[in-house]
Coordinates of C-alpha atoms (C1' of nucleotides) in Angstrom, one line a residue:
Chain A
M1 CA 0.0 0.1 0.3
N2 CA 1.6 3.4 -1.0
K3 CA 1.1 6.7 0.8
T4 CA -2.2 7.9 -0.8
G5 CA -4.1 4.6 0.2
M6 CA -3.9 3.0 -3.2
P7 CA -2.8 -0.9 -3.1
E8 CA -0.2 -1.8 -5.8
G9 CA -1.5 -2.1 -9.1
F10 CA -4.3 0.0 -8.4
A11 CA -4.3 3.9 -9.2
F12 CA -6.7 6.8 -10.0
I13 CA -6.1 9.7 -12.1
L14 CA -8.6 12.6 -12.2
E15 CA -8.1 13.8 -15.8
K16 CA -10.5 16.6 -15.8
V17 CA -13.4 18.2 -13.6
C18 CA -16.0 20.0 -15.2
P19 CA -16.0 23.5 -13.7
F20 CA -19.8 24.2 -13.8
T21 CA -21.1 20.9 -12.6
G22 CA -18.2 19.0 -11.0
A23 CA -18.6 16.1 -13.5
R24 CA -15.2 14.1 -13.5
A25 CA -13.4 12.2 -16.5
G26 CA -10.5 9.9 -14.8
R27 CA -8.7 6.9 -15.3
I28 CA -8.7 3.7 -12.7
S29 CA -5.6 1.4 -13.1
T30 CA -6.5 -2.2 -11.9
P31 CA -4.3 -5.2 -12.2
S32 CA -6.5 -6.4 -15.0
G33 CA -6.7 -3.1 -16.8
E34 CA -7.7 0.2 -17.0
I35 CA -11.2 1.8 -16.7
K36 CA -12.0 4.9 -18.2
T37 CA -14.5 6.8 -15.9
P38 CA -17.3 8.1 -15.8
V39 CA -18.2 4.1 -16.5
F40 CA -21.3 2.1 -16.5
M41 CA -20.2 -1.5 -15.1
P42 CA -22.4 -4.7 -16.4
V43 CA -23.7 -6.8 -13.5
G44 CA -22.7 -10.4 -13.7
T45 CA -24.2 -11.8 -10.3
Q46 CA -23.6 -15.7 -10.8
G47 CA -20.3 -14.9 -12.8
T48 CA -22.0 -14.1 -15.8
V49 CA -23.5 -10.9 -17.2
K50 CA -26.9 -12.9 -18.1
A51 CA -27.2 -13.8 -21.6
M52 CA -23.9 -12.3 -22.7
A53 CA -20.5 -14.1 -23.5
P54 CA -17.2 -12.2 -22.4
F55 CA -16.5 -11.8 -25.8
E56 CA -19.7 -9.7 -26.6
L57 CA -19.3 -7.7 -23.5
K58 CA -15.9 -6.7 -25.0
E59 CA -17.7 -5.9 -28.4
I60 CA -19.9 -3.6 -26.3
G61 CA -17.5 -1.9 -25.2
A62 CA -17.4 -3.1 -21.5
S63 CA -14.0 -2.2 -19.5
V64 CA -15.5 -3.6 -15.7
I65 CA -18.2 -5.9 -14.6
L66 CA -19.6 -7.0 -11.4
S67 CA -19.9 -9.9 -9.8
N68 CA -21.5 -11.1 -6.7
T69 CA -19.7 -12.9 -3.2
Y70 CA -22.8 -14.0 -1.8
H71 CA -24.3 -15.9 -4.9
L72 CA -20.7 -17.3 -5.9
F73 CA -20.1 -18.5 -2.4
L74 CA -23.6 -20.5 -2.3
R75 CA -22.8 -21.7 -5.8
P76 CA -20.5 -23.0 -7.1
G77 CA -19.0 -22.5 -3.7
R78 CA -15.6 -20.9 -2.4
E79 CA -13.4 -24.5 -3.1
I80 CA -14.5 -24.7 -6.9
I81 CA -13.9 -21.0 -7.5
E82 CA -10.4 -21.4 -5.6
A83 CA -9.4 -24.4 -7.8
A84 CA -10.6 -22.8 -10.8
G85 CA -8.0 -20.1 -10.1
G86 CA -10.3 -17.2 -9.3
L87 CA -13.0 -15.7 -11.0
H88 CA -11.0 -14.2 -13.9
S89 CA -10.2 -17.6 -15.0
F90 CA -13.1 -19.3 -14.1
M91 CA -15.8 -17.1 -16.2
Q92 CA -12.9 -16.2 -18.9
W93 CA -13.3 -12.4 -18.5
K94 CA -9.8 -10.9 -18.6
G95 CA -10.7 -7.4 -17.9
P96 CA -11.2 -5.9 -14.4
I97 CA -13.8 -7.0 -11.9
L98 CA -15.7 -5.6 -9.1
T99 CA -17.2 -7.9 -6.5
D100 CA -20.1 -6.5 -4.5
S101 CA -19.6 -8.1 -0.9
G102 CA -22.6 -9.7 0.0
G103 CA -24.1 -6.7 2.0
F104 CA -26.9 -6.1 -0.4
Q105 CA -28.2 -9.4 -0.2
V106 CA -28.6 -8.9 3.2
F107 CA -31.3 -6.2 2.4
S108 CA -32.6 -7.8 -0.6
L109 CA -33.1 -11.3 1.1
A110 CA -33.8 -10.0 4.2
T111 CA -36.8 -12.1 5.2
L112 CA -34.0 -15.0 5.2
N113 CA -31.7 -13.2 7.6
S114 CA -31.2 -12.1 11.2
I115 CA -28.5 -9.5 11.8
S116 CA -26.6 -8.5 14.7
D117 CA -23.2 -6.7 15.1
E118 CA -21.3 -10.2 14.7
G119 CA -22.7 -10.4 11.2
V120 CA -25.7 -11.7 9.1
L121 CA -26.9 -15.4 10.0
C122 CA -28.4 -16.0 6.4
R123 CA -30.7 -19.0 5.1
S124 CA -29.4 -19.8 1.4
H125 CA -32.3 -19.1 -0.7
L126 CA -31.0 -22.0 -2.6
D127 CA -31.3 -24.6 -0.1
G128 CA -32.1 -23.1 3.1
S129 CA -28.9 -24.0 4.3
L130 CA -27.8 -21.5 7.6
H131 CA -24.7 -19.5 6.8
L132 CA -23.0 -16.6 9.1
M133 CA -21.6 -13.7 6.7
N134 CA -19.7 -10.6 7.9
P135 CA -16.8 -9.0 7.1
E136 CA -14.3 -11.5 7.7
W137 CA -16.2 -14.0 5.6
S138 CA -16.8 -11.4 2.9
M139 CA -13.0 -10.4 2.7
D140 CA -12.2 -14.2 2.1
M141 CA -14.5 -14.8 -0.5
Q142 CA -13.6 -11.8 -2.2
R143 CA -9.8 -12.7 -2.1
I144 CA -10.7 -16.2 -3.6
L145 CA -12.5 -14.5 -6.4
G146 CA -9.6 -12.3 -6.9
S147 CA -11.7 -9.3 -7.9
D148 CA -9.7 -6.2 -8.7
I149 CA -12.2 -4.1 -6.5
A150 CA -13.8 -5.5 -3.6
M151 CA -16.5 -3.7 -1.5
C152 CA -16.9 -3.3 2.2
F153 CA -19.3 -5.8 3.8
D154 CA -22.2 -3.0 5.0
Q155 CA -25.6 -2.7 6.0
C156 CA -28.3 -1.4 3.3
A157 CA -30.9 0.3 5.1
P158 CA -34.5 -0.2 3.4
Y159 CA -36.8 2.7 2.2
P160 CA -38.5 4.0 3.7
C161 CA -36.7 3.6 6.9
T162 CA -36.9 5.8 10.3
R163 CA -33.8 7.9 11.4
E164 CA -33.1 5.2 14.0
E165 CA -33.0 2.5 11.7
A166 CA -30.8 4.3 9.3
A167 CA -28.7 5.6 12.1
L168 CA -28.0 2.0 13.3
A169 CA -27.2 1.0 9.6
V170 CA -24.6 3.5 9.5
E171 CA -23.0 2.7 12.8
R172 CA -23.1 -0.9 11.8
T173 CA -21.6 -0.2 8.3
T174 CA -18.8 2.0 10.0
K175 CA -18.0 -1.1 12.4
W176 CA -18.2 -3.2 9.6
A177 CA -15.9 -1.2 7.4
R178 CA -13.2 -1.3 10.1
R179 CA -13.4 -5.1 10.3
S180 CA -13.6 -5.4 6.6
L181 CA -10.4 -3.3 6.2
E182 CA -8.8 -5.1 8.7
A183 CA -9.7 -8.6 7.3
H184 CA -8.5 -7.4 4.0
K185 CA -4.9 -6.4 5.2
K186 CA -4.5 -10.0 6.4
E187 CA -6.0 -11.2 3.4
E188 CA -3.1 -9.2 1.4
G189 CA -0.6 -11.1 3.0
K190 CA -2.1 -14.0 1.2
G191 CA -0.9 -12.7 -2.3
G192 CA -2.7 -10.7 -5.1
A193 CA -3.4 -7.0 -5.1
Q194 CA -7.0 -5.9 -4.7
A195 CA -8.5 -2.4 -3.9
L196 CA -11.0 -2.4 -1.2
F197 CA -13.8 0.3 -1.4
G198 CA -15.6 1.7 1.6
I199 CA -19.4 2.4 1.5
V200 CA -21.3 5.3 2.6
Q201 CA -24.6 4.5 4.1
G202 CA -27.2 6.9 5.7
S203 CA -30.3 6.3 4.0
V204 CA -31.9 9.6 2.7
Y205 CA -31.2 11.8 6.1
K206 CA -28.3 14.2 4.7
D207 CA -26.8 14.5 8.4
L208 CA -26.5 10.6 8.6
R209 CA -24.7 10.4 5.1
L210 CA -22.2 13.1 6.4
R211 CA -21.4 11.0 9.4
S212 CA -21.1 8.0 7.5
A213 CA -18.5 9.6 5.4
E214 CA -16.8 11.2 8.1
E215 CA -16.5 8.1 9.8
L216 CA -15.2 6.1 6.8
L217 CA -12.7 8.8 5.3
P218 CA -9.9 8.4 8.0
L219 CA -9.7 4.6 7.0
D220 CA -8.0 5.9 3.8
F221 CA -10.1 3.5 1.6
P222 CA -8.6 3.7 -1.9
G223 CA -12.4 4.3 -3.4
Y224 CA -15.6 5.5 -2.0
A225 CA -19.2 3.9 -2.8
V226 CA -22.4 5.5 -2.1
G227 CA -24.8 2.7 -1.0
G228 CA -28.4 2.3 -0.1
L229 CA -29.8 4.6 -2.8
S230 CA -32.1 3.6 -5.7
V231 CA -33.8 1.2 -3.2
G232 CA -37.0 3.0 -3.9
E233 CA -36.9 6.6 -2.9
P234 CA -37.7 9.4 -5.4
A235 CA -34.7 10.4 -7.3
E236 CA -34.5 14.0 -5.9
E237 CA -33.7 12.3 -2.6
M238 CA -30.8 10.6 -4.3
Y239 CA -29.6 13.7 -5.9
A240 CA -30.0 15.3 -2.6
M241 CA -27.6 12.8 -0.9
L242 CA -25.2 12.7 -3.7
S243 CA -25.1 16.7 -3.7
E244 CA -24.3 16.5 0.0
L245 CA -21.5 14.0 -0.5
K246 CA -20.0 15.8 -3.4
T247 CA -17.5 18.1 -1.3
V248 CA -16.8 15.7 1.2
L249 CA -15.8 12.7 -0.8
P250 CA -11.9 12.7 -1.6
R251 CA -11.4 14.4 -4.9
E252 CA -8.3 12.2 -5.7
K253 CA -10.4 8.9 -5.4
P254 CA -13.1 7.3 -7.4
R255 CA -16.6 7.4 -6.6
Y256 CA -19.2 4.8 -7.3
L257 CA -23.0 5.0 -7.0
M258 CA -24.1 1.5 -6.2
G259 CA -26.9 -0.1 -8.0
V260 CA -27.8 2.9 -10.4
G261 CA -29.1 2.7 -13.2
R262 CA -31.4 4.5 -15.2
P263 CA -29.8 6.6 -18.1
D264 CA -31.1 9.8 -16.3
N265 CA -29.7 8.8 -13.0
L266 CA -26.4 8.2 -14.6
V267 CA -26.3 11.6 -16.3
E268 CA -27.2 13.3 -13.0
G269 CA -25.0 11.2 -11.1
V270 CA -22.1 12.3 -13.0
A271 CA -23.0 15.7 -12.9
L272 CA -23.0 15.4 -9.3
G273 CA -19.4 14.0 -9.2
I274 CA -20.3 10.1 -9.5
D275 CA -17.7 8.0 -11.6
M276 CA -19.1 4.6 -11.6
F277 CA -22.1 3.1 -11.6
D278 CA -23.5 -0.6 -11.9
C279 CA -27.2 -1.7 -12.4
V280 CA -29.3 -4.7 -13.5
L281 CA -31.6 -2.7 -15.2
P282 CA -30.1 -3.0 -18.8
T283 CA -29.9 -6.6 -18.6
R284 CA -33.1 -7.5 -16.7
N285 CA -35.5 -5.0 -18.3
G286 CA -33.7 -6.3 -21.7
R287 CA -34.6 -9.9 -20.8
N288 CA -38.3 -8.6 -20.0
G289 CA -38.4 -6.6 -23.4
T290 CA -37.8 -2.9 -22.4
L291 CA -35.0 -0.9 -24.4
L292 CA -33.2 2.0 -23.6
T293 CA -33.6 5.2 -25.9
P294 CA -32.5 8.6 -25.4
A295 CA -36.0 9.6 -24.6
G296 CA -36.6 7.0 -22.1
S297 CA -37.8 3.5 -22.0
M298 CA -39.7 1.6 -24.8
N299 CA -41.3 -1.7 -24.5
I300 CA -41.0 -3.5 -27.6
K301 CA -43.4 -6.0 -26.8
K302 CA -46.3 -3.5 -27.6
E303 CA -48.6 -3.9 -30.7
R304 CA -47.7 -0.8 -32.5
Y305 CA -44.0 -2.2 -33.2
A306 CA -45.7 -5.6 -35.1
K307 CA -45.1 -3.9 -38.4
D308 CA -42.3 -1.7 -37.5
F309 CA -39.3 -2.5 -39.7
G310 CA -36.9 0.4 -38.6
P311 CA -34.3 -0.3 -36.5
L312 CA -34.6 -0.6 -32.6
V313 CA -33.1 2.6 -31.8
P314 CA -32.3 5.0 -34.3
G315 CA -28.6 6.2 -34.5
C316 CA -27.7 3.4 -31.9
D317 CA -24.3 1.6 -33.3
C318 CA -24.9 -1.5 -31.1
Y319 CA -25.4 -4.9 -33.1
A320 CA -29.1 -5.4 -32.5
C321 CA -29.7 -2.0 -33.7
R322 CA -27.3 -2.3 -36.7
T323 CA -28.9 -5.7 -37.9
F324 CA -32.3 -6.0 -37.0
S325 CA -35.9 -4.6 -37.2
R326 CA -38.3 -3.7 -34.0
S327 CA -41.0 -5.8 -35.9
Y328 CA -38.3 -8.9 -35.7
I329 CA -37.2 -8.5 -32.0
R330 CA -40.9 -8.1 -31.2
H331 CA -41.6 -11.3 -33.1
L332 CA -38.7 -13.2 -31.2
Y333 CA -40.0 -12.0 -27.8
R334 CA -43.4 -13.1 -28.2
A335 CA -42.1 -16.4 -29.4
R336 CA -40.1 -16.9 -26.0
E337 CA -36.8 -16.8 -28.3
I338 CA -33.9 -16.6 -26.3
L339 CA -32.4 -14.5 -28.9
A340 CA -34.8 -11.6 -27.9
S341 CA -33.3 -11.5 -24.5
R342 CA -29.9 -11.5 -25.8
L343 CA -30.3 -8.8 -28.2
C344 CA -32.3 -6.5 -26.2
S345 CA -29.4 -6.9 -23.0
W346 CA -26.9 -6.4 -25.9
H347 CA -28.6 -2.9 -26.7
N348 CA -29.2 -1.8 -23.0
L349 CA -25.6 -2.5 -22.1
R350 CA -24.1 -0.7 -25.1
F351 CA -26.7 2.1 -24.7
L352 CA -25.5 2.6 -20.9
V353 CA -21.6 1.8 -21.7
R354 CA -21.8 4.4 -24.5
L355 CA -23.8 7.0 -22.1
G356 CA -20.6 6.8 -20.3
E357 CA -18.2 6.9 -23.0
E358 CA -20.3 9.9 -24.3
M359 CA -19.8 11.6 -20.8
R360 CA -16.3 11.0 -20.6
E361 CA -15.7 12.8 -24.1
A362 CA -18.2 15.8 -23.1
I363 CA -16.1 16.2 -19.8
L364 CA -12.8 15.8 -21.6
E365 CA -13.8 18.3 -24.3
E366 CA -15.2 20.6 -21.9
R367 CA -18.6 20.4 -23.0
F368 CA -20.4 18.7 -20.4
P369 CA -23.0 21.5 -19.4
A370 CA -24.3 21.2 -23.1
F371 CA -24.5 17.4 -22.9
L372 CA -26.3 17.8 -19.7
A373 CA -28.7 20.4 -21.2
D374 CA -29.2 18.2 -24.2
F375 CA -29.8 15.1 -22.3
R376 CA -32.3 16.7 -20.1
S377 CA -34.0 18.2 -23.1
R378 CA -34.5 14.7 -24.9
W379 CA -35.3 12.8 -21.8
K380 CA -38.9 12.0 -21.1
G381 CA -38.8 8.9 -19.1
E382 CA -40.7 7.0 -22.1
A383 CA -40.0 6.8 -25.6
E384 CA -42.3 8.3 -28.2
Chain B
rG1 C1' -78.8 -49.0 -38.7
rG2 C1' -77.7 -49.6 -33.3
rU3 C1' -75.5 -48.4 -28.7
rG4 C1' -72.9 -45.2 -25.5
rG5 C1' -70.2 -40.6 -24.6
rG6 C1' -69.6 -35.4 -26.0
rA7 C1' -70.8 -30.2 -27.7
rU8 C1' -68.9 -24.1 -22.3
rG9 C1' -66.2 -17.5 -23.6
rG10 C1' -60.4 -16.6 -29.5
rC11 C1' -58.2 -21.8 -28.1
rC12 C1' -57.7 -26.0 -24.3
rG13 C1' -60.8 -27.0 -20.3
rA14 C1' -63.5 -27.1 -15.1
rG15 C1' -68.4 -26.7 -13.5
rU16 C1' -74.1 -30.7 -13.0
rG17 C1' -80.4 -26.3 -10.2
rG18 C1' -79.1 -20.6 -7.0
rU19 C1' -73.2 -17.7 -4.3
rC20 C1' -71.9 -18.3 -12.6
rA21 C1' -70.7 -13.4 -16.8
rA22 C1' -69.0 -18.9 -15.4
rA23 C1' -62.4 -22.2 -12.3
rG24 C1' -57.8 -22.9 -14.2
rG25 C1' -54.3 -22.7 -18.4
rC26 C1' -52.8 -20.7 -23.5
rA27 C1' -53.4 -16.6 -26.4
rG28 C1' -54.1 -11.3 -26.5
rC29 C1' -53.7 -6.1 -24.4
rA30 C1' -50.9 -2.9 -20.8
rG31 C1' -47.8 -1.7 -16.6
rA32 C1' -43.6 -2.9 -13.5
rC33 C1' -38.3 -3.9 -13.0
rU34 C1' -32.2 0.8 -10.2
rG35 C1' -25.0 -3.1 -5.6
rU36 C1' -30.2 -9.8 -10.0
rA37 C1' -34.2 -15.4 -5.4
rA38 C1' -36.3 -12.2 -12.0
rA39 C1' -35.9 -15.4 -20.0
rU40 C1' -39.8 -12.4 -14.0
rC41 C1' -43.9 -10.2 -11.5
rU42 C1' -48.9 -7.4 -11.4
rG43 C1' -53.6 -5.7 -13.9
rC44 C1' -57.0 -6.0 -17.6
rC45 C1' -59.2 -9.8 -20.8
rG46 C1' -68.5 -11.2 -23.6
rA47 C1' -70.8 -6.1 -25.1
rC48 C1' -72.5 -1.5 -23.5
rA49 C1' -75.3 3.6 -21.8
rC50 C1' -69.3 0.0 -17.5
rC51 C1' -71.1 0.8 -8.7
rG52 C1' -76.2 -0.9 -13.9
rU53 C1' -78.1 -3.4 -17.8
rC54 C1' -78.0 -6.4 -21.6
rU55 C1' -76.4 -10.8 -24.4
rA56 C1' -74.4 -15.5 -23.0
rC57 C1' -72.9 -22.2 -22.0
rG58 C1' -74.3 -26.6 -30.1
rA59 C1' -80.2 -25.2 -31.7
rA60 C1' -85.5 -24.9 -30.4
rG61 C1' -88.8 -26.3 -26.8
rG62 C1' -90.2 -27.0 -21.8
rU63 C1' -90.2 -28.0 -16.0
rU64 C1' -89.0 -24.5 -12.0
rC65 C1' -89.6 -18.8 -8.2
rG66 C1' -84.5 -20.1 -10.7
rA67 C1' -81.3 -23.6 -15.6
rA68 C1' -74.6 -24.0 -18.6
rU69 C1' -76.4 -27.7 -14.9
rC70 C1' -83.1 -31.2 -15.2
rC71 C1' -86.7 -33.2 -19.4
rU72 C1' -87.9 -33.7 -25.0
rU73 C1' -86.8 -33.1 -30.2
rC74 C1' -83.0 -31.5 -33.6
rU75 C1' -78.2 -30.5 -35.5
rC76 C1' -72.8 -31.9 -35.6
rC77 C1' -68.8 -34.8 -33.4
rC78 C1' -66.1 -39.2 -31.2
rA79 C1' -65.8 -44.7 -30.1
rC80 C1' -67.6 -49.4 -30.0
rC81 C1' -71.2 -52.8 -32.2
rA82 C1' -73.8 -54.2 -37.2

RNA sequence: GGUGGGAUGGCCGAGUGGUCAAAGGCAGCAGACUGUAAAUCUGCCGACACCGUCUACGAAGGUUCGAAUCCUUCUCCCACCA
């Protein structure tokens, strides 16, 4: 670990900051390659971005993908991942991987869990078996996975939640961040370079967000994530939290807004100083027949597209848009053909990855405010 | 020619005197999806003047306060026998 809190093989260079909005362009170096920011990271929960092969992700322009500690722990399990030589080699994705700690599953699988300071007693959603998940467990598993960026084991408060609940989650998240860091240092001795990011909690309470950040900053993580947002709160609440954190989070470290999201959330997030995003939306919605466009979502299942032989989204450079008509994709979807899921995921992923590229370009070329205004004027939430 | 079984909303298919505009499934239409228990889930799905009325369970007639359900005749389909 060098003097800036950055582990070997990991670095963040802030290339340019938009003086009007605070939008940032940068580069993250990892042992598996470079990530240009702002960046959208496709989610590959079970060691695969659903319906997409690694070479296709490369074609799409994805530079880093997400995977999940909890899911890969339950299946295939620690032993098999270790025997495979880590996740990169197991899933044949050579680029950077960020692993989520399992903290989010504590929240999303709440009915199966009981939480204490020690950790989370979690019933497997697969077979009902009982597991204790805590910072030490998470750091061990993330080391086995061999991700380039690991996340602290945190507690994500639901929305809505009371101040008291949110405060407890912050308190626990801080405790767990210390333990995560401690455990991670020990794991480092076992070889491999991995950056560990801290996660700011605090629900929609400004003071709690600030407290959470204040408590985590001394731990000097090489990157900071904002968690516990996009869990059902109005977008304005999310933006309010981000603007609160904008000046508090260290300028020279990457900032990651977890679980976001929609194109408008990405753009507003970048305008509020965020560098990294991940979301299941492009793949999940893609599998469910919803496509992203500059104006908003469009549902390819609609009857109105039955005889629409134009491209999915005019002007899009993705394989699906370059090749197939709306009518054809609608047909595939209705016929429940697996190619529909693939092509819609393909488009949505490309759309968000490109959005990151476009924002980066705009920031570097010092025209982000115009980009922002243009995006807002086009965005309606729904296409046509 | 005889005997038995059957005909239910776009399709398949429950229902055998009232609580039936009629289960369930499919198809259709619409909506949702934000660190993935999701190729998932939800709603609508006879007509209209839509908190009500009308038309409906092969057709026509009958029994009954009341029928998709019981009776009669007819039409068509299936099986077996001749």
